[in-house]
Rosetta silent file (secondary structure, phi, psi, omega in degrees, C-alpha in Angstrom):
SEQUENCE: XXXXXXXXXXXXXXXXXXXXXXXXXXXXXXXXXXXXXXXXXXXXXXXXXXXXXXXXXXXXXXXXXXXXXXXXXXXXXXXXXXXXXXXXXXXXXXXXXXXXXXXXXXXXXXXXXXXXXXXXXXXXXXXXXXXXXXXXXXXXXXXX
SCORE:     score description
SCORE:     0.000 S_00000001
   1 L     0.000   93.442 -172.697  111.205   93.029   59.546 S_00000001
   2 L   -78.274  -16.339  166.948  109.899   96.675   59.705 S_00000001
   3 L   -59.236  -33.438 -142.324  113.487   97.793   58.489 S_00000001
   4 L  -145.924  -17.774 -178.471  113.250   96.163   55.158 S_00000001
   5 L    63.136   19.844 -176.669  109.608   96.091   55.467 S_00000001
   6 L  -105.059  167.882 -177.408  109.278   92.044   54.864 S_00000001
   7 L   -94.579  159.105 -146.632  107.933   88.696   56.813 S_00000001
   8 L  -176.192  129.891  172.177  110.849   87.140   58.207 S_00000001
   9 L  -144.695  132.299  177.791  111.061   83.882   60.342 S_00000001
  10 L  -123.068  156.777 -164.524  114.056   83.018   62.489 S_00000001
  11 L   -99.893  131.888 -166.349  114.718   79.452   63.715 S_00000001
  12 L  -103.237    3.939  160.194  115.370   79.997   67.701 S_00000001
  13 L   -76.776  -12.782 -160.388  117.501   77.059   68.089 S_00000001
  14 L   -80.699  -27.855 -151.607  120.218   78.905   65.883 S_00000001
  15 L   -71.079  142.906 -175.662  119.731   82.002   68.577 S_00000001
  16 L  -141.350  137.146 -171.611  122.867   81.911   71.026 S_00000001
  17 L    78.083 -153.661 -170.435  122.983   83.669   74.258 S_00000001
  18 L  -125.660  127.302 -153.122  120.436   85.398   75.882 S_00000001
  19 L   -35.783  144.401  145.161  117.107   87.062   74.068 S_00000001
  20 L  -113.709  103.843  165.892  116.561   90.771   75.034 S_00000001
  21 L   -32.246  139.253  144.576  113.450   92.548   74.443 S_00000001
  22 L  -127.919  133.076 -167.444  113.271   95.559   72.482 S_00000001
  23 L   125.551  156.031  124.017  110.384   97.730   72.873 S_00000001
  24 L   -12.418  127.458  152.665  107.367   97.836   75.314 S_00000001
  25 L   -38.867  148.275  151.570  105.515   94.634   75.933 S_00000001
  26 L    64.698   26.550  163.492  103.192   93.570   73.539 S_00000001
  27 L   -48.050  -78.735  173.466  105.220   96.191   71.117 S_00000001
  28 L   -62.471  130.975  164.121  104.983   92.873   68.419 S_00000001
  29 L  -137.787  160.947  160.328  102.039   91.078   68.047 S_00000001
  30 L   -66.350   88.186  166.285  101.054   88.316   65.208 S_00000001
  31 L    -6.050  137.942  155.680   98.599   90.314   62.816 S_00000001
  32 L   -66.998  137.696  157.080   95.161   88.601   63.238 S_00000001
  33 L    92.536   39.790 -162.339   94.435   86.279   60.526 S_00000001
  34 L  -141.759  113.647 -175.297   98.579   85.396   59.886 S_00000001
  35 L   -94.301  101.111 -171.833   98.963   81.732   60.070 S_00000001
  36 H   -58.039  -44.383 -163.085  102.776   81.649   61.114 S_00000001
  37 H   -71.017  -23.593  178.059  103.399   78.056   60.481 S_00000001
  38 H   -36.183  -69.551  160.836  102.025   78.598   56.976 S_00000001
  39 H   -34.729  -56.744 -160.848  104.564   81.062   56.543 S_00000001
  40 H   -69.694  -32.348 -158.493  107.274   79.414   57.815 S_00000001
  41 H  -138.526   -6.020  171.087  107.030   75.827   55.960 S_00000001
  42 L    72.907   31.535 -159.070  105.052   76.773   52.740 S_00000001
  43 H   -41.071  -35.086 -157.179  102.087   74.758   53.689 S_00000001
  44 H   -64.311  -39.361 -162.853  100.420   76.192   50.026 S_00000001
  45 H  -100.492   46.421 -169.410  102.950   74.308   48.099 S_00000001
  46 L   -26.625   92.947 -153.601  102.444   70.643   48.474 S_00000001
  47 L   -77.354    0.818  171.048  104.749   68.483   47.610 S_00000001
  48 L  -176.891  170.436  175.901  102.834   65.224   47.103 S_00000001
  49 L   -36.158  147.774  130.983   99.235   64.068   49.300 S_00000001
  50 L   -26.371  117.267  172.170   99.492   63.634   53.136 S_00000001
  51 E  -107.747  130.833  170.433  100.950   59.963   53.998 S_00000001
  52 E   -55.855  143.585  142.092  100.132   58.507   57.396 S_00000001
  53 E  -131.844  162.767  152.325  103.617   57.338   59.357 S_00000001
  54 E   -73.236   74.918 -171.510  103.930   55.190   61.985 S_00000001
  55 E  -140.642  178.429 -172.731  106.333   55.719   64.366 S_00000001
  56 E   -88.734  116.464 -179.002  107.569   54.941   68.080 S_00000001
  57 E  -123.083  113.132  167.183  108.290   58.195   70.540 S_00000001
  58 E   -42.261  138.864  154.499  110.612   57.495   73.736 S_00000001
  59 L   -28.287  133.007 -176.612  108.467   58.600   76.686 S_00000001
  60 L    48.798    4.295  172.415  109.273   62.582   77.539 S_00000001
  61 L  -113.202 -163.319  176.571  111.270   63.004   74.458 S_00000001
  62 L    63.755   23.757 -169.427  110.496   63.636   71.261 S_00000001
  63 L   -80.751    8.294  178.912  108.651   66.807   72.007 S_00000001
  64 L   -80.355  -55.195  161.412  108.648   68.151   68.315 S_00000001
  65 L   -53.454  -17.098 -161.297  107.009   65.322   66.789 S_00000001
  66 L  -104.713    4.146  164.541  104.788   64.650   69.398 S_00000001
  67 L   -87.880  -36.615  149.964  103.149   67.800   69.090 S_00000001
  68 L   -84.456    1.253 -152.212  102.058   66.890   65.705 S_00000001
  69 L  -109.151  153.623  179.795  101.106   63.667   66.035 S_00000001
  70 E  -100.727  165.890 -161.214   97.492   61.988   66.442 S_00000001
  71 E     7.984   85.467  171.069   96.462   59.146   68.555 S_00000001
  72 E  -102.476  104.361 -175.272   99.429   58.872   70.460 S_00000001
  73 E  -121.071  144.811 -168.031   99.164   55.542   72.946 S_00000001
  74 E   -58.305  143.987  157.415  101.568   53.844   75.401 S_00000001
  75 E  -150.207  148.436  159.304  103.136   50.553   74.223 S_00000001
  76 L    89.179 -152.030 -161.556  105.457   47.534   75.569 S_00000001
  77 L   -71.987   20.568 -169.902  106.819   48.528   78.895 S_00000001
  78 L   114.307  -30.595 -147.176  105.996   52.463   79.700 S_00000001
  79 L   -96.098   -9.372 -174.486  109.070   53.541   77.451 S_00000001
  80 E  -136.066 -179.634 -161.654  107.543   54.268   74.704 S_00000001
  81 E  -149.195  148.873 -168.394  104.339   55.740   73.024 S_00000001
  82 E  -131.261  130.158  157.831  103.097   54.716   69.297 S_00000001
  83 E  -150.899  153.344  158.831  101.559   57.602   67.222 S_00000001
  84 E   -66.502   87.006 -172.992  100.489   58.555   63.737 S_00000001
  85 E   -85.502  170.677 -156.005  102.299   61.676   62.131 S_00000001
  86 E  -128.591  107.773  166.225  100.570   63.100   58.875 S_00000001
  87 E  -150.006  155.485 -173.700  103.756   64.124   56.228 S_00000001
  88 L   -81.987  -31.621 -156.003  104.041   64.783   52.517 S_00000001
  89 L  -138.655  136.805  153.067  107.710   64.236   51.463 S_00000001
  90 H   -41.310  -44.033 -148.765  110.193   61.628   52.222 S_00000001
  91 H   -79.438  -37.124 -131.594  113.349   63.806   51.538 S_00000001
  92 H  -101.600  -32.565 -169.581  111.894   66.925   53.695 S_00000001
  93 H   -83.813  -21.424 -175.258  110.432   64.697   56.793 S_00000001
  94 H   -75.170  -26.596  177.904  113.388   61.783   57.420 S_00000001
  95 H   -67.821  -16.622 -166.305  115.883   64.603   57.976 S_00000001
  96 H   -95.046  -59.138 -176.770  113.684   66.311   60.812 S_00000001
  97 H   -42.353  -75.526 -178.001  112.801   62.967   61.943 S_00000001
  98 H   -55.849    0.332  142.258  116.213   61.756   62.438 S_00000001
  99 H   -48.267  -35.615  142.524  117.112   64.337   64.318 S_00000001
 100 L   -67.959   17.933  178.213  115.786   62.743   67.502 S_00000001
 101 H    16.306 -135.232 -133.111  118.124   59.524   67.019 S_00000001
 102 H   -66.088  -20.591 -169.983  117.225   57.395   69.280 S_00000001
 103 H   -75.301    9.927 -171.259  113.866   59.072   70.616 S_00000001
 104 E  -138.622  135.144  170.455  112.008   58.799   67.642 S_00000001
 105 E  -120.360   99.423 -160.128  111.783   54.926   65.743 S_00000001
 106 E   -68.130 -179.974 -179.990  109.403   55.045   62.350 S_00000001
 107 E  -164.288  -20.324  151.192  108.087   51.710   61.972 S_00000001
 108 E  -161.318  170.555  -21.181  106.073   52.584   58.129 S_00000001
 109 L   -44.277  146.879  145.115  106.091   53.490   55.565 S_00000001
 110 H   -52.860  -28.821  149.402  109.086   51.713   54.724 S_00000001
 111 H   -41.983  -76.101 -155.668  110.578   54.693   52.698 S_00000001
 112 H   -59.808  -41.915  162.314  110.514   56.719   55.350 S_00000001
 113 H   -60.019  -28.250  157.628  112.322   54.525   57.960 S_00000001
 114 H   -80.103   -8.707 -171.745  115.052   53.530   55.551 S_00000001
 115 H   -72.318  -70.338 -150.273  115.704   57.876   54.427 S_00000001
 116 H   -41.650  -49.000 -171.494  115.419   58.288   58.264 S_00000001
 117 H   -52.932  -39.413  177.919  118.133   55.361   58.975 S_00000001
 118 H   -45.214  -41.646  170.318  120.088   56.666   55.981 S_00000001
 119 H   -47.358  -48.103  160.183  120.443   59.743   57.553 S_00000001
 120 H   -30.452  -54.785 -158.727  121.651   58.216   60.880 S_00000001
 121 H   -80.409  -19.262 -135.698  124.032   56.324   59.164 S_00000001
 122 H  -109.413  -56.724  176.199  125.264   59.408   57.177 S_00000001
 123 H   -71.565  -12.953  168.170  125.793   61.600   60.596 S_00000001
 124 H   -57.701  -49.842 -139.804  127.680   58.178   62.075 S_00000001
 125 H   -66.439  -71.011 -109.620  129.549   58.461   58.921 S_00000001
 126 L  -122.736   -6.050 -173.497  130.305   62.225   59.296 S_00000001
 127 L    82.600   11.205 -132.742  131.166   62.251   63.116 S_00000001
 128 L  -144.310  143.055  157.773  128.245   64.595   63.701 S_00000001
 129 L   -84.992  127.688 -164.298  125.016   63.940   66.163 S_00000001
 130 L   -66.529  -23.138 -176.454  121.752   64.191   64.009 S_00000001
 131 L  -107.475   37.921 -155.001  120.138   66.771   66.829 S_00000001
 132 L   -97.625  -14.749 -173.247  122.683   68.985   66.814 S_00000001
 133 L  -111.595   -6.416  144.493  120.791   71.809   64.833 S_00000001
 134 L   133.219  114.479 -179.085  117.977   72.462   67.430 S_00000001
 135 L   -77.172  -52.938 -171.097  115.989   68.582   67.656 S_00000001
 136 L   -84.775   28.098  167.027  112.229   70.707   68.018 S_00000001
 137 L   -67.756  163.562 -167.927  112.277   72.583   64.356 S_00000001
 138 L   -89.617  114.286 -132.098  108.788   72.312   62.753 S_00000001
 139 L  -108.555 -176.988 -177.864  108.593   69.338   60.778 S_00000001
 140 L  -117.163  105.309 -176.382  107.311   69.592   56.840 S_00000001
 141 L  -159.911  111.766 -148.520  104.025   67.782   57.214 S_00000001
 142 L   -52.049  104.565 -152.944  100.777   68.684   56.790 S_00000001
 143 L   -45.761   75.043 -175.475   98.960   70.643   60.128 S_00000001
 144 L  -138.990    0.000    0.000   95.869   67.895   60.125 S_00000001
């Protein structure tokens, strides 16, 4: 924000209509040596170890998680893919997770698959679709 003279991150599912440059190309740039998501998600402040999950990603969905996740391999019929995701906190990762309803299924830890179902249950509850707030936000889990 050169107005205010601060670091500033906006979430571009919230962005409505359509973007307009201002400036010259390649006006903005990233400083070298400016780790965005680090910014963005507070990688420094850790809220407990990295935990392994387990979970199940429909085929062509799921492209937020699936971006993070290691050894990701087909299983069952085609529809789905099995991968490992790497995340620190229950409370911070079942809400991001359950944002892909149906595309995304955890299968362990067991924590994390009941917060994510609570959550489900909670947006049944509330009348509300869980991916309704932009499904491909940056999940809070450690970059490894």
């Amino acid at each position: 924000d050169r107005d205010r003279g601060q670091t500033r991150v906006f979430r571009l599912s919230r962005i409505a209509g359509e973007v307009v440059p201002d400036g010259p190309a390649g006006s903005v740039t990233v400083p070298e040596g400016v780790d965005v998501r680090r910014i963005a998600f507070d990688w420094e402040d850790p809220v407990s170890e990295p935990r392994p999950a387990t979970v199940r990603l429909r085929v062509g969905a799921a492209q937020g998680p699936r971006r993070w996740a290691k050894d990701v391999r087909p299983v069952g019929d085609g529809t789905w893919d099995e991968a490992t995701l790497t995340f620190r906190d229950t409370d911070r990762f079942a809400p991001y997770l359950a944002r892909f309803a149906d595309d995304v299924v955890v299968l362990d830890p067991p924590d994390l698959r009941d917060a994510v179902i609570q959550h489900l249950k909670a947006a049944l509850a509330a009348g509300g679709g869980p991916g309704e707030d932009g499904r491909d936000d940056e999940p809070e889990m450690s970059p490894t």
